Amino acid sequence: MSDHIMNTYGRLPVSFVKGEGCYLYDEQGQRYLDALTGIAVCGLGHSHPAVAQAISEQASTLMHTSNLYGIPNQEELADKLCELSAMDRVFFSNSGAEANEAAIKIARRFGHTVKNIDLPTIIVANKSFHGRTLSTLSATGNPKVQAGFEPLVPGFIHVDFNDMGAIKQVADHNDNIVAVMVEPIQGEGGLITPANSYLKEIRAFCDEKGFLMILDEIQTGVCRTGKWFAGQHSDIVPDVMTLAKGLGNGFPIGACIAKGPATEILVPGTHGSTFGGNPLACAAALATINTMQEQNLEQRAAELGDYFQQGFKQSLADLIKQGFVKDIRGKGLMIGIELAQTCTELVKKALDKKLLINVTADNVIRLLPALITSDTQADEIIAIVSELIADL
Ligand SMILES: *Cc1c(COP(=O)(O)O)cnc(C)c1O
């Protein structure tokens, strides 16, 4: 590996040079089954023809102009996202962290301009992950992400996830609260799924208090959990929702979507992005979303998710009984298997078996397979992962 790459990642000893559907190919031409899809990015699998064609056509027509001008396919994409989410307005960014920056700026400016609060403060959750920029790492509930980057950006108060009482208690003692920001399922934190009532309770509480409810759907959004957006499992619509990972099937694009009182907060001069929502990025995202809609992949993700859950519960039944496998959880194609011990070494062992998986929070195997994974490929993933766990 080149010495000229900054050393920010512990990389596995493999380099992929080609992808097709659920498979990646390394420099020697060896094939790997991908159950991670670049961390919930390539929902349609690798090199999807519809996305590749949309990008290549747009690239040879018009790649970039500027948000100083109208961008027709950005408008089309915004209309589509608002229709799917029952929300009102979109700001496009290039990444998840930037989408969250926009959300945080909306919350702060909402505090200043609507609530007359000088030090607007957002309630966020422990074990959350919201990104690596200074404000998003400050919102993140993980000391490892923050260490060495102090002073942190102020204006965030952390409470335990899935604890409605903790949110109420903070709000009762702090007049500066303007928003509550959570992930519907904590992805990086260990695939932590809250009680079904949690998001509904936050929604009701934010309505009662006049707070903005911000849902970070950067990992859970775009059909990943078996709904277009994970908040829809709880029948709620947030005031602000952020998307990124799955939105462009690998082309970098993020979105911060607002509804109701949050839609009018950002006005000319308050926020912007050179690249955000440029014609090329929007072509990729439109092709991604249209394909998901045409192929009803929202439902496929839900069904395949159940298939994985049942498959793992069967194949790991003995290890569950023995307490070695503590939990199998998740929604749709966001699948977590929690073990009684740390298991980070499984990532390399899976690689040796030509399967790509991830371990988060040290003891949770995380699978984020493509929405186009076949039943046979799912069987293969279940068999290899179960064998790896049994061999531990
Ligand atoms: C990945 C992720 C982010 C950060 O997205 P980037 O594109 O890496 O900046 C933020 N929030 C959640 C929930 C994520 O999973």
mmCIF file of C-alpha atoms and ligand atoms in Angstrom:
data_model
loop_
_atom_site.group_PDB
_atom_site.id
_atom_site.type_symbol
_atom_site.label_atom_id
_atom_site.label_comp_id
_atom_site.label_asym_id
_atom_site.label_seq_id
_atom_site.Cartn_x
_atom_site.Cartn_y
_atom_site.Cartn_z
ATOM 1 C CA MET A 1 0.000 0.000 0.000
ATOM 2 C CA SER A 2 1.229 3.502 -0.817
ATOM 3 C CA ASP A 3 2.873 5.549 1.935
ATOM 4 C CA HIS A 4 1.176 8.564 0.464
ATOM 5 C CA ILE A 5 -2.288 7.693 1.786
ATOM 6 C CA MET A 6 -3.035 9.211 5.195
ATOM 7 C CA ASN A 7 -3.196 6.501 7.764
ATOM 8 C CA THR A 8 -6.830 6.918 8.826
ATOM 9 C CA TYR A 9 -8.057 3.377 8.209
ATOM 10 C CA GLY A 10 -7.045 -0.091 9.283
ATOM 11 C CA ARG A 11 -7.324 -1.658 5.862
ATOM 12 C CA LEU A 12 -7.733 -5.316 5.003
ATOM 13 C CA PRO A 13 -5.076 -6.794 2.706
ATOM 14 C CA VAL A 14 -7.232 -6.841 -0.405
ATOM 15 C CA SER A 15 -7.943 -4.405 -3.249
ATOM 16 C CA PHE A 16 -10.986 -4.724 -5.447
ATOM 17 C CA VAL A 17 -10.865 -3.694 -9.053
ATOM 18 C CA LYS A 18 -14.250 -4.772 -10.376
ATOM 19 C CA GLY A 19 -17.768 -5.325 -9.106
ATOM 20 C CA GLU A 20 -20.884 -6.924 -10.467
ATOM 21 C CA GLY A 21 -24.135 -7.382 -8.547
ATOM 22 C CA CYS A 22 -23.346 -8.910 -5.144
ATOM 23 C CA TYR A 23 -19.772 -9.781 -6.102
ATOM 24 C CA LEU A 24 -16.437 -7.963 -5.988
ATOM 25 C CA TYR A 25 -13.274 -9.114 -7.759
ATOM 26 C CA ASP A 26 -9.727 -8.546 -6.509
ATOM 27 C CA GLU A 27 -6.592 -7.888 -8.539
ATOM 28 C CA GLN A 28 -6.051 -11.622 -9.019
ATOM 29 C CA GLY A 29 -9.581 -12.029 -10.344
ATOM 30 C CA GLN A 30 -10.808 -13.836 -7.210
ATOM 31 C CA ARG A 31 -14.503 -13.376 -6.459
ATOM 32 C CA TYR A 32 -15.941 -12.240 -3.103
ATOM 33 C CA LEU A 33 -19.561 -12.242 -1.976
ATOM 34 C CA ASP A 34 -20.332 -8.794 -0.577
ATOM 35 C CA ALA A 35 -22.576 -8.741 2.500
ATOM 36 C CA LEU A 36 -21.559 -5.186 3.428
ATOM 37 C CA THR A 37 -21.972 -3.180 0.168
ATOM 38 C CA GLY A 38 -19.514 -0.462 1.158
ATOM 39 C CA ILE A 39 -21.403 -0.002 4.467
ATOM 40 C CA ALA A 40 -24.980 0.190 3.190
ATOM 41 C CA VAL A 41 -24.061 2.134 0.070
ATOM 42 C CA CYS A 42 -24.543 -0.113 -2.970
ATOM 43 C CA GLY A 43 -28.110 -1.256 -2.335
ATOM 44 C CA LEU A 44 -28.539 -2.178 -5.997
ATOM 45 C CA GLY A 45 -25.262 -4.085 -5.982
ATOM 46 C CA HIS A 46 -22.101 -3.108 -7.811
ATOM 47 C CA SER A 47 -22.009 -1.538 -11.273
ATOM 48 C CA HIS A 48 -25.783 -1.580 -11.612
ATOM 49 C CA PRO A 49 -26.487 -1.021 -15.327
ATOM 50 C CA ALA A 50 -29.252 1.565 -14.792
ATOM 51 C CA VAL A 51 -27.049 3.676 -12.519
ATOM 52 C CA ALA A 52 -23.953 3.234 -14.698
ATOM 53 C CA GLN A 53 -25.903 4.271 -17.766
ATOM 54 C CA ALA A 54 -27.465 7.312 -16.069
ATOM 55 C CA ILE A 55 -24.031 8.473 -14.864
ATOM 56 C CA SER A 56 -22.366 7.965 -18.227
ATOM 57 C CA GLU A 57 -25.162 9.719 -20.141
ATOM 58 C CA GLN A 58 -25.176 12.634 -17.713
ATOM 59 C CA ALA A 59 -21.369 12.834 -17.742
ATOM 60 C CA SER A 60 -21.345 13.246 -21.483
ATOM 61 C CA THR A 61 -24.221 15.768 -21.375
ATOM 62 C CA LEU A 62 -23.566 18.043 -18.373
ATOM 63 C CA MET A 63 -21.767 17.186 -15.139
ATOM 64 C CA HIS A 64 -21.761 20.383 -13.155
ATOM 65 C CA THR A 65 -23.114 23.888 -13.327
ATOM 66 C CA SER A 66 -23.734 25.564 -9.983
ATOM 67 C CA ASN A 67 -26.482 26.053 -7.471
ATOM 68 C CA LEU A 68 -26.482 29.622 -8.796
ATOM 69 C CA TYR A 69 -28.697 28.215 -11.586
ATOM 70 C CA GLY A 70 -31.676 25.925 -11.866
ATOM 71 C CA ILE A 71 -30.812 22.209 -11.963
ATOM 72 C CA PRO A 72 -33.738 20.281 -13.489
ATOM 73 C CA ASN A 73 -32.799 16.792 -12.286
ATOM 74 C CA GLN A 74 -32.071 18.144 -8.781
ATOM 75 C CA GLU A 75 -35.664 19.403 -8.734
ATOM 76 C CA GLU A 76 -36.923 16.055 -9.964
ATOM 77 C CA LEU A 77 -34.932 14.232 -7.265
ATOM 78 C CA ALA A 78 -36.191 16.598 -4.554
ATOM 79 C CA ASP A 79 -39.807 16.072 -5.696
ATOM 80 C CA LYS A 80 -39.301 12.334 -5.569
ATOM 81 C CA LEU A 81 -37.712 12.320 -2.111
ATOM 82 C CA CYS A 82 -40.453 14.566 -0.730
ATOM 83 C CA GLU A 83 -43.140 12.334 -2.236
ATOM 84 C CA LEU A 84 -41.556 9.198 -0.730
ATOM 85 C CA SER A 85 -40.989 10.757 2.691
ATOM 86 C CA ALA A 86 -44.092 12.973 2.941
ATOM 87 C CA MET A 87 -41.730 15.886 3.599
ATOM 88 C CA ASP A 88 -41.350 19.316 1.993
ATOM 89 C CA ARG A 89 -37.886 20.519 1.004
ATOM 90 C CA VAL A 90 -34.400 19.150 0.372
ATOM 91 C CA PHE A 91 -30.875 20.516 0.693
ATOM 92 C CA PHE A 92 -28.348 18.359 -1.194
ATOM 93 C CA SER A 93 -24.850 17.694 0.107
ATOM 94 C CA ASN A 94 -22.024 15.343 -0.861
ATOM 95 C CA SER A 95 -21.890 13.149 2.222
ATOM 96 C CA GLY A 96 -23.669 12.085 5.366
ATOM 97 C CA ALA A 97 -21.728 14.327 7.711
ATOM 98 C CA GLU A 98 -22.563 17.327 5.547
ATOM 99 C CA ALA A 99 -26.252 16.392 5.511
ATOM 100 C CA ASN A 100 -26.113 16.335 9.318
ATOM 101 C CA GLU A 101 -24.279 19.674 9.351
ATOM 102 C CA ALA A 102 -27.242 21.113 7.453
ATOM 103 C CA ALA A 103 -29.651 19.534 9.946
ATOM 104 C CA ILE A 104 -27.704 20.961 12.897
ATOM 105 C CA LYS A 105 -27.597 24.390 11.259
ATOM 106 C CA ILE A 106 -31.370 24.248 10.711
ATOM 107 C CA ALA A 107 -31.896 23.374 14.386
ATOM 108 C CA ARG A 108 -29.638 26.194 15.590
ATOM 109 C CA ARG A 109 -31.142 28.794 13.288
ATOM 110 C CA PHE A 110 -34.627 27.578 14.202
ATOM 111 C CA GLY A 111 -33.612 28.269 17.810
ATOM 112 C CA HIS A 112 -32.410 31.781 17.022
ATOM 113 C CA THR A 113 -35.095 32.873 14.579
ATOM 114 C CA VAL A 114 -38.229 31.071 15.809
ATOM 115 C CA LYS A 115 -37.658 30.332 19.492
ATOM 116 C CA ASN A 116 -35.497 33.307 20.436
ATOM 117 C CA ILE A 117 -32.885 31.051 22.045
ATOM 118 C CA ASP A 118 -29.289 32.328 22.067
ATOM 119 C CA LEU A 119 -27.571 29.025 22.853
ATOM 120 C CA PRO A 120 -29.626 26.437 20.980
ATOM 121 C CA THR A 121 -28.953 22.934 22.255
ATOM 122 C CA ILE A 122 -29.719 19.575 20.682
ATOM 123 C CA ILE A 123 -30.380 16.375 22.621
ATOM 124 C CA VAL A 124 -28.422 13.478 21.074
ATOM 125 C CA ALA A 125 -27.843 9.859 22.089
ATOM 126 C CA ASN A 126 -24.988 7.914 23.599
ATOM 127 C CA LYS A 127 -23.475 5.353 21.196
ATOM 128 C CA SER A 128 -24.747 7.388 18.248
ATOM 129 C CA PHE A 129 -22.735 8.111 15.123
ATOM 130 C CA HIS A 130 -23.366 11.260 13.110
ATOM 131 C CA GLY A 131 -20.100 11.807 11.218
ATOM 132 C CA ARG A 132 -16.504 12.996 11.412
ATOM 133 C CA THR A 133 -16.733 16.773 10.933
ATOM 134 C CA LEU A 134 -16.299 18.839 14.080
ATOM 135 C CA SER A 135 -19.974 19.428 14.776
ATOM 136 C CA THR A 136 -21.061 15.914 13.813
ATOM 137 C CA LEU A 137 -18.326 14.265 15.884
ATOM 138 C CA SER A 138 -19.433 16.469 18.768
ATOM 139 C CA ALA A 139 -22.992 15.187 18.283
ATOM 140 C CA THR A 140 -21.688 11.619 18.092
ATOM 141 C CA GLY A 141 -22.042 9.685 21.353
ATOM 142 C CA ASN A 142 -18.714 7.901 21.223
ATOM 143 C CA PRO A 143 -15.647 9.215 23.090
ATOM 144 C CA LYS A 144 -13.323 7.345 20.674
ATOM 145 C CA VAL A 145 -14.578 9.469 17.780
ATOM 146 C CA GLN A 146 -14.032 12.670 19.779
ATOM 147 C CA ALA A 147 -10.702 11.985 21.500
ATOM 148 C CA GLY A 148 -7.952 14.357 20.413
ATOM 149 C CA PHE A 149 -10.278 16.784 18.667
ATOM 150 C CA GLU A 150 -11.321 18.892 21.613
ATOM 151 C CA PRO A 151 -12.562 21.535 22.046
ATOM 152 C CA LEU A 152 -15.816 19.951 20.929
ATOM 153 C CA VAL A 153 -18.545 22.046 19.357
ATOM 154 C CA PRO A 154 -20.937 23.013 22.159
ATOM 155 C CA GLY A 155 -24.711 22.717 22.045
ATOM 156 C CA PHE A 156 -25.183 18.959 22.363
ATOM 157 C CA ILE A 157 -26.411 17.037 25.386
ATOM 158 C CA HIS A 158 -26.072 13.258 25.317
ATOM 159 C CA VAL A 159 -28.600 10.896 26.887
ATOM 160 C CA ASP A 160 -28.950 7.128 26.767
ATOM 161 C CA PHE A 161 -30.539 5.805 23.572
ATOM 162 C CA ASN A 162 -33.968 4.219 23.884
ATOM 163 C CA ASP A 163 -34.642 6.112 27.132
ATOM 164 C CA MET A 164 -37.531 8.537 26.696
ATOM 165 C CA GLY A 165 -37.383 9.490 30.369
ATOM 166 C CA ALA A 166 -33.819 10.767 29.929
ATOM 167 C CA ILE A 167 -34.889 13.071 27.079
ATOM 168 C CA LYS A 168 -37.760 14.457 29.154
ATOM 169 C CA GLN A 169 -35.526 14.999 32.146
ATOM 170 C CA VAL A 170 -32.965 17.014 30.169
ATOM 171 C CA ALA A 171 -35.724 19.075 28.537
ATOM 172 C CA ASP A 172 -37.299 19.788 31.924
ATOM 173 C CA HIS A 173 -34.073 21.335 33.194
ATOM 174 C CA ASN A 174 -32.849 23.155 30.117
ATOM 175 C CA ASP A 175 -34.613 26.047 28.393
ATOM 176 C CA ASN A 176 -32.212 25.979 25.425
ATOM 177 C CA ILE A 177 -33.340 22.706 23.861
ATOM 178 C CA VAL A 178 -34.407 23.107 20.234
ATOM 179 C CA ALA A 179 -34.219 19.570 18.833
ATOM 180 C CA VAL A 180 -33.806 15.861 19.465
ATOM 181 C CA MET A 181 -31.541 14.040 17.012
ATOM 182 C CA VAL A 182 -31.309 10.235 16.837
ATOM 183 C CA GLU A 183 -30.763 7.350 14.450
ATOM 184 C CA PRO A 184 -33.794 5.024 14.080
ATOM 185 C CA ILE A 185 -31.357 2.125 14.547
ATOM 186 C CA GLN A 186 -27.847 2.867 15.782
ATOM 187 C CA GLY A 187 -25.650 1.419 13.047
ATOM 188 C CA GLU A 188 -22.084 2.105 14.173
ATOM 189 C CA GLY A 189 -23.069 1.819 17.848
ATOM 190 C CA GLY A 190 -23.805 -1.913 17.476
ATOM 191 C CA LEU A 191 -27.046 -2.188 15.525
ATOM 192 C CA ILE A 192 -29.036 -1.094 18.522
ATOM 193 C CA THR A 193 -32.770 -1.232 17.802
ATOM 194 C CA PRO A 194 -34.930 0.789 20.183
ATOM 195 C CA ALA A 195 -38.365 -0.180 21.479
ATOM 196 C CA ASN A 196 -41.093 0.205 18.842
ATOM 197 C CA SER A 197 -42.618 3.066 20.786
ATOM 198 C CA TYR A 198 -39.398 5.114 21.093
ATOM 199 C CA LEU A 199 -39.588 7.168 17.875
ATOM 200 C CA LYS A 200 -43.326 7.709 18.323
ATOM 201 C CA GLU A 201 -42.714 9.027 21.833
ATOM 202 C CA ILE A 202 -39.959 11.367 20.630
ATOM 203 C CA ARG A 203 -42.300 12.600 17.877
ATOM 204 C CA ALA A 204 -45.091 13.305 20.374
ATOM 205 C CA PHE A 205 -42.720 14.977 22.832
ATOM 206 C CA CYS A 206 -41.168 17.204 20.129
ATOM 207 C CA ASP A 207 -44.680 18.221 19.022
ATOM 208 C CA GLU A 208 -45.639 19.039 22.599
ATOM 209 C CA LYS A 209 -42.485 21.082 23.263
ATOM 210 C CA GLY A 210 -42.051 22.662 19.838
ATOM 211 C CA PHE A 211 -38.703 20.897 19.296
ATOM 212 C CA LEU A 212 -37.492 19.693 15.931
ATOM 213 C CA MET A 213 -37.240 15.932 15.616
ATOM 214 C CA ILE A 214 -34.163 15.117 13.541
ATOM 215 C CA LEU A 215 -33.771 11.562 12.248
ATOM 216 C CA ASP A 216 -30.353 10.549 10.980
ATOM 217 C CA GLU A 217 -31.343 7.993 8.319
ATOM 218 C CA ILE A 218 -27.963 8.084 6.620
ATOM 219 C CA GLN A 219 -27.527 4.346 7.167
ATOM 220 C CA THR A 220 -31.158 3.232 7.626
ATOM 221 C CA GLY A 221 -32.721 5.160 4.742
ATOM 222 C CA VAL A 222 -33.415 4.336 1.090
ATOM 223 C CA CYS A 223 -35.106 0.919 1.532
ATOM 224 C CA ARG A 224 -32.351 -0.557 3.720
ATOM 225 C CA THR A 225 -34.675 -1.580 6.570
ATOM 226 C CA GLY A 226 -37.599 -2.715 4.415
ATOM 227 C CA LYS A 227 -39.262 0.704 4.260
ATOM 228 C CA TRP A 228 -38.117 3.697 2.270
ATOM 229 C CA PHE A 229 -37.155 5.312 5.569
ATOM 230 C CA ALA A 230 -36.896 3.528 8.913
ATOM 231 C CA GLY A 231 -39.061 6.117 10.676
ATOM 232 C CA GLN A 232 -41.951 4.741 8.616
ATOM 233 C CA HIS A 233 -41.881 1.533 10.697
ATOM 234 C CA SER A 234 -43.099 3.747 13.548
ATOM 235 C CA ASP A 235 -45.533 5.690 11.348
ATOM 236 C CA ILE A 236 -43.775 8.946 12.041
ATOM 237 C CA VAL A 237 -42.447 11.753 9.888
ATOM 238 C CA PRO A 238 -39.588 13.748 11.427
ATOM 239 C CA ASP A 239 -39.117 17.498 10.966
ATOM 240 C CA VAL A 240 -35.658 16.944 9.533
ATOM 241 C CA MET A 241 -34.242 13.746 8.019
ATOM 242 C CA THR A 242 -30.768 13.119 6.660
ATOM 243 C CA LEU A 243 -29.796 10.610 3.973
ATOM 244 C CA ALA A 244 -26.581 9.696 2.217
ATOM 245 C CA LYS A 245 -25.134 6.179 2.076
ATOM 246 C CA GLY A 246 -27.630 4.337 -0.132
ATOM 247 C CA LEU A 247 -28.851 7.366 -2.055
ATOM 248 C CA GLY A 248 -26.465 7.300 -5.023
ATOM 249 C CA ASN A 249 -25.561 3.593 -5.040
ATOM 250 C CA GLY A 250 -21.913 4.619 -4.669
ATOM 251 C CA PHE A 251 -21.993 8.066 -6.195
ATOM 252 C CA PRO A 252 -21.400 10.545 -3.331
ATOM 253 C CA ILE A 253 -24.587 12.426 -2.465
ATOM 254 C CA GLY A 254 -26.333 13.394 0.753
ATOM 255 C CA ALA A 255 -29.658 15.022 1.497
ATOM 256 C CA CYS A 256 -31.138 16.971 4.370
ATOM 257 C CA ILE A 257 -34.926 16.924 4.069
ATOM 258 C CA ALA A 258 -37.183 19.238 6.043
ATOM 259 C CA LYS A 259 -40.857 19.447 6.806
ATOM 260 C CA GLY A 260 -43.195 22.036 8.316
ATOM 261 C CA PRO A 261 -41.459 24.633 10.481
ATOM 262 C CA ALA A 262 -37.994 23.401 9.471
ATOM 263 C CA THR A 263 -38.489 24.099 5.749
ATOM 264 C CA GLU A 264 -38.214 27.881 5.878
ATOM 265 C CA ILE A 265 -35.173 28.183 8.128
ATOM 266 C CA LEU A 266 -32.371 28.164 5.574
ATOM 267 C CA VAL A 267 -32.596 31.135 3.219
ATOM 268 C CA PRO A 268 -30.129 32.548 0.662
ATOM 269 C CA GLY A 269 -26.774 33.290 2.236
ATOM 270 C CA THR A 270 -27.188 30.910 5.197
ATOM 271 C CA HIS A 271 -25.945 27.643 3.712
ATOM 272 C CA GLY A 272 -24.540 26.189 0.536
ATOM 273 C CA SER A 273 -22.338 23.650 -1.197
ATOM 274 C CA THR A 274 -20.367 23.915 -4.427
ATOM 275 C CA PHE A 275 -20.995 20.349 -5.508
ATOM 276 C CA GLY A 276 -24.149 19.462 -3.569
ATOM 277 C CA GLY A 277 -26.901 18.205 -5.849
ATOM 278 C CA ASN A 278 -25.017 18.726 -9.090
ATOM 279 C CA PRO A 279 -26.463 17.189 -12.268
ATOM 280 C CA LEU A 280 -24.170 14.142 -12.155
ATOM 281 C CA ALA A 281 -24.930 13.265 -8.531
ATOM 282 C CA CYS A 282 -28.655 13.742 -9.059
ATOM 283 C CA ALA A 283 -28.631 11.526 -12.157
ATOM 284 C CA ALA A 284 -27.067 8.738 -10.078
ATOM 285 C CA ALA A 285 -29.552 9.173 -7.231
ATOM 286 C CA LEU A 286 -32.574 9.353 -9.549
ATOM 287 C CA ALA A 287 -31.525 6.162 -11.319
ATOM 288 C CA THR A 288 -31.009 4.479 -7.927
ATOM 289 C CA ILE A 289 -34.383 5.500 -6.543
ATOM 290 C CA ASN A 290 -36.309 4.818 -9.744
ATOM 291 C CA THR A 291 -34.813 1.326 -9.972
ATOM 292 C CA MET A 292 -35.698 0.593 -6.346
ATOM 293 C CA GLN A 293 -39.244 1.757 -6.998
ATOM 294 C CA GLU A 294 -39.642 -0.196 -10.248
ATOM 295 C CA GLN A 295 -38.346 -3.388 -8.670
ATOM 296 C CA ASN A 296 -40.210 -2.872 -5.391
ATOM 297 C CA LEU A 297 -36.962 -3.386 -3.470
ATOM 298 C CA GLU A 298 -38.474 -1.888 -0.337
ATOM 299 C CA GLN A 299 -40.578 -5.031 -0.036
ATOM 300 C CA ARG A 300 -37.738 -7.290 -1.156
ATOM 301 C CA ALA A 301 -35.544 -5.868 1.632
ATOM 302 C CA ALA A 302 -38.269 -6.596 4.178
ATOM 303 C CA GLU A 303 -38.787 -10.179 2.963
ATOM 304 C CA LEU A 304 -35.098 -10.923 2.611
ATOM 305 C CA GLY A 305 -34.525 -9.449 6.057
ATOM 306 C CA ASP A 306 -37.016 -11.907 7.543
ATOM 307 C CA TYR A 307 -35.349 -14.702 5.581
ATOM 308 C CA PHE A 308 -31.956 -13.810 7.097
ATOM 309 C CA GLN A 309 -33.372 -13.541 10.630
ATOM 310 C CA GLN A 310 -35.078 -16.931 10.369
ATOM 311 C CA GLY A 311 -32.068 -18.524 8.709
ATOM 312 C CA PHE A 312 -29.672 -17.332 11.400
ATOM 313 C CA LYS A 313 -32.054 -18.245 14.218
ATOM 314 C CA GLN A 314 -32.167 -21.772 12.835
ATOM 315 C CA SER A 315 -28.501 -22.245 12.063
ATOM 316 C CA LEU A 316 -27.363 -20.655 15.330
ATOM 317 C CA ALA A 317 -30.057 -22.249 17.524
ATOM 318 C CA ASP A 318 -27.587 -24.278 19.634
ATOM 319 C CA LEU A 319 -25.223 -21.354 20.130
ATOM 320 C CA ILE A 320 -28.158 -19.153 21.163
ATOM 321 C CA LYS A 321 -29.179 -21.759 23.742
ATOM 322 C CA GLN A 322 -25.619 -21.880 25.079
ATOM 323 C CA GLY A 323 -25.588 -18.100 25.362
ATOM 324 C CA PHE A 324 -22.660 -17.735 22.949
ATOM 325 C CA VAL A 325 -24.888 -15.870 20.502
ATOM 326 C CA LYS A 326 -26.623 -13.256 22.617
ATOM 327 C CA ASP A 327 -28.944 -11.660 20.101
ATOM 328 C CA ILE A 328 -29.915 -11.602 16.440
ATOM 329 C CA ARG A 329 -31.526 -8.306 15.585
ATOM 330 C CA GLY A 330 -32.073 -5.565 13.073
ATOM 331 C CA LYS A 331 -34.663 -4.629 10.509
ATOM 332 C CA GLY A 332 -34.732 -5.581 6.857
ATOM 333 C CA LEU A 333 -31.219 -5.793 5.485
ATOM 334 C CA MET A 334 -29.590 -4.221 8.489
ATOM 335 C CA ILE A 335 -28.677 -7.356 10.402
ATOM 336 C CA GLY A 336 -26.782 -7.628 13.674
ATOM 337 C CA ILE A 337 -25.572 -10.743 15.475
ATOM 338 C CA GLU A 338 -24.308 -10.013 18.968
ATOM 339 C CA LEU A 339 -21.862 -12.490 20.472
ATOM 340 C CA ALA A 340 -20.902 -12.987 24.104
ATOM 341 C CA GLN A 341 -17.276 -12.171 23.229
ATOM 342 C CA THR A 342 -15.381 -9.792 20.978
ATOM 343 C CA CYS A 343 -15.157 -11.071 17.431
ATOM 344 C CA THR A 344 -13.347 -8.428 15.359
ATOM 345 C CA GLU A 345 -11.091 -11.190 13.938
ATOM 346 C CA LEU A 346 -14.104 -12.583 12.059
ATOM 347 C CA VAL A 347 -13.802 -9.864 9.419
ATOM 348 C CA LYS A 348 -10.446 -11.275 8.255
ATOM 349 C CA LYS A 349 -11.619 -14.887 8.628
ATOM 350 C CA ALA A 350 -14.651 -14.114 6.465
ATOM 351 C CA LEU A 351 -12.389 -12.457 3.901
ATOM 352 C CA ASP A 352 -10.364 -15.685 3.750
ATOM 353 C CA LYS A 353 -13.648 -17.425 2.873
ATOM 354 C CA LYS A 354 -14.320 -14.792 0.203
ATOM 355 C CA LEU A 355 -17.122 -13.095 2.121
ATOM 356 C CA LEU A 356 -17.236 -9.415 3.128
ATOM 357 C CA ILE A 357 -18.771 -8.640 6.506
ATOM 358 C CA ASN A 358 -18.213 -6.115 9.267
ATOM 359 C CA VAL A 359 -17.985 -6.158 13.059
ATOM 360 C CA THR A 360 -19.135 -3.130 15.031
ATOM 361 C CA ALA A 361 -18.954 -2.315 18.752
ATOM 362 C CA ASP A 362 -16.346 -5.170 18.976
ATOM 363 C CA ASN A 363 -18.880 -7.992 19.412
ATOM 364 C CA VAL A 364 -21.662 -7.384 16.886
ATOM 365 C CA ILE A 365 -21.407 -8.892 13.413
ATOM 366 C CA ARG A 366 -23.003 -6.421 11.040
ATOM 367 C CA LEU A 367 -24.396 -7.429 7.669
ATOM 368 C CA LEU A 368 -25.659 -4.869 5.169
ATOM 369 C CA PRO A 369 -26.172 -6.940 2.022
ATOM 370 C CA ALA A 370 -27.484 -5.586 -1.280
ATOM 371 C CA LEU A 371 -31.249 -5.372 -1.724
ATOM 372 C CA ILE A 372 -30.834 -7.511 -4.857
ATOM 373 C CA THR A 373 -29.246 -10.429 -2.956
ATOM 374 C CA SER A 374 -30.788 -13.725 -4.109
ATOM 375 C CA ASP A 375 -32.093 -16.397 -1.734
ATOM 376 C CA THR A 376 -29.178 -18.625 -2.747
ATOM 377 C CA GLN A 377 -26.669 -15.886 -1.971
ATOM 378 C CA ALA A 378 -28.452 -15.281 1.342
ATOM 379 C CA ASP A 379 -28.137 -19.006 2.156
ATOM 380 C CA GLU A 380 -24.434 -18.814 1.408
ATOM 381 C CA ILE A 381 -23.962 -15.773 3.664
ATOM 382 C CA ILE A 382 -25.905 -17.466 6.479
ATOM 383 C CA ALA A 383 -23.879 -20.683 6.129
ATOM 384 C CA ILE A 384 -20.446 -19.008 6.108
ATOM 385 C CA VAL A 385 -21.202 -16.582 8.950
ATOM 386 C CA SER A 386 -22.723 -19.357 11.098
ATOM 387 C CA GLU A 387 -19.682 -21.561 10.478
ATOM 388 C CA LEU A 388 -17.318 -18.721 11.403
ATOM 389 C CA ILE A 389 -19.203 -18.151 14.655
ATOM 390 C CA ALA A 390 -19.216 -21.856 15.494
ATOM 391 C CA ASP A 391 -15.444 -22.051 14.863
ATOM 392 C CA LEU A 392 -14.666 -19.234 17.312
HETATM 393 C C1 LIG B 1 -22.118 6.854 7.822
HETATM 394 C C2 LIG B 1 -22.959 7.664 8.723
HETATM 395 C C3 LIG B 1 -22.764 9.057 8.844
HETATM 396 C C4 LIG B 1 -21.635 9.783 8.155
HETATM 397 O O1 LIG B 1 -21.727 9.747 6.768
HETATM 398 P P1 LIG B 1 -20.430 10.173 5.883
HETATM 399 O O2 LIG B 1 -20.944 10.117 4.468
HETATM 400 O O3 LIG B 1 -19.365 9.171 6.166
HETATM 401 O O4 LIG B 1 -20.049 11.538 6.294
HETATM 402 C C5 LIG B 1 -23.629 9.746 9.663
HETATM 403 N N1 LIG B 1 -24.621 9.125 10.324
HETATM 404 C C6 LIG B 1 -24.842 7.795 10.216
HETATM 405 C C7 LIG B 1 -25.981 7.171 10.941
HETATM 406 C C8 LIG B 1 -23.999 7.025 9.427
HETATM 407 O O5 LIG B 1 -24.185 5.696 9.360
#
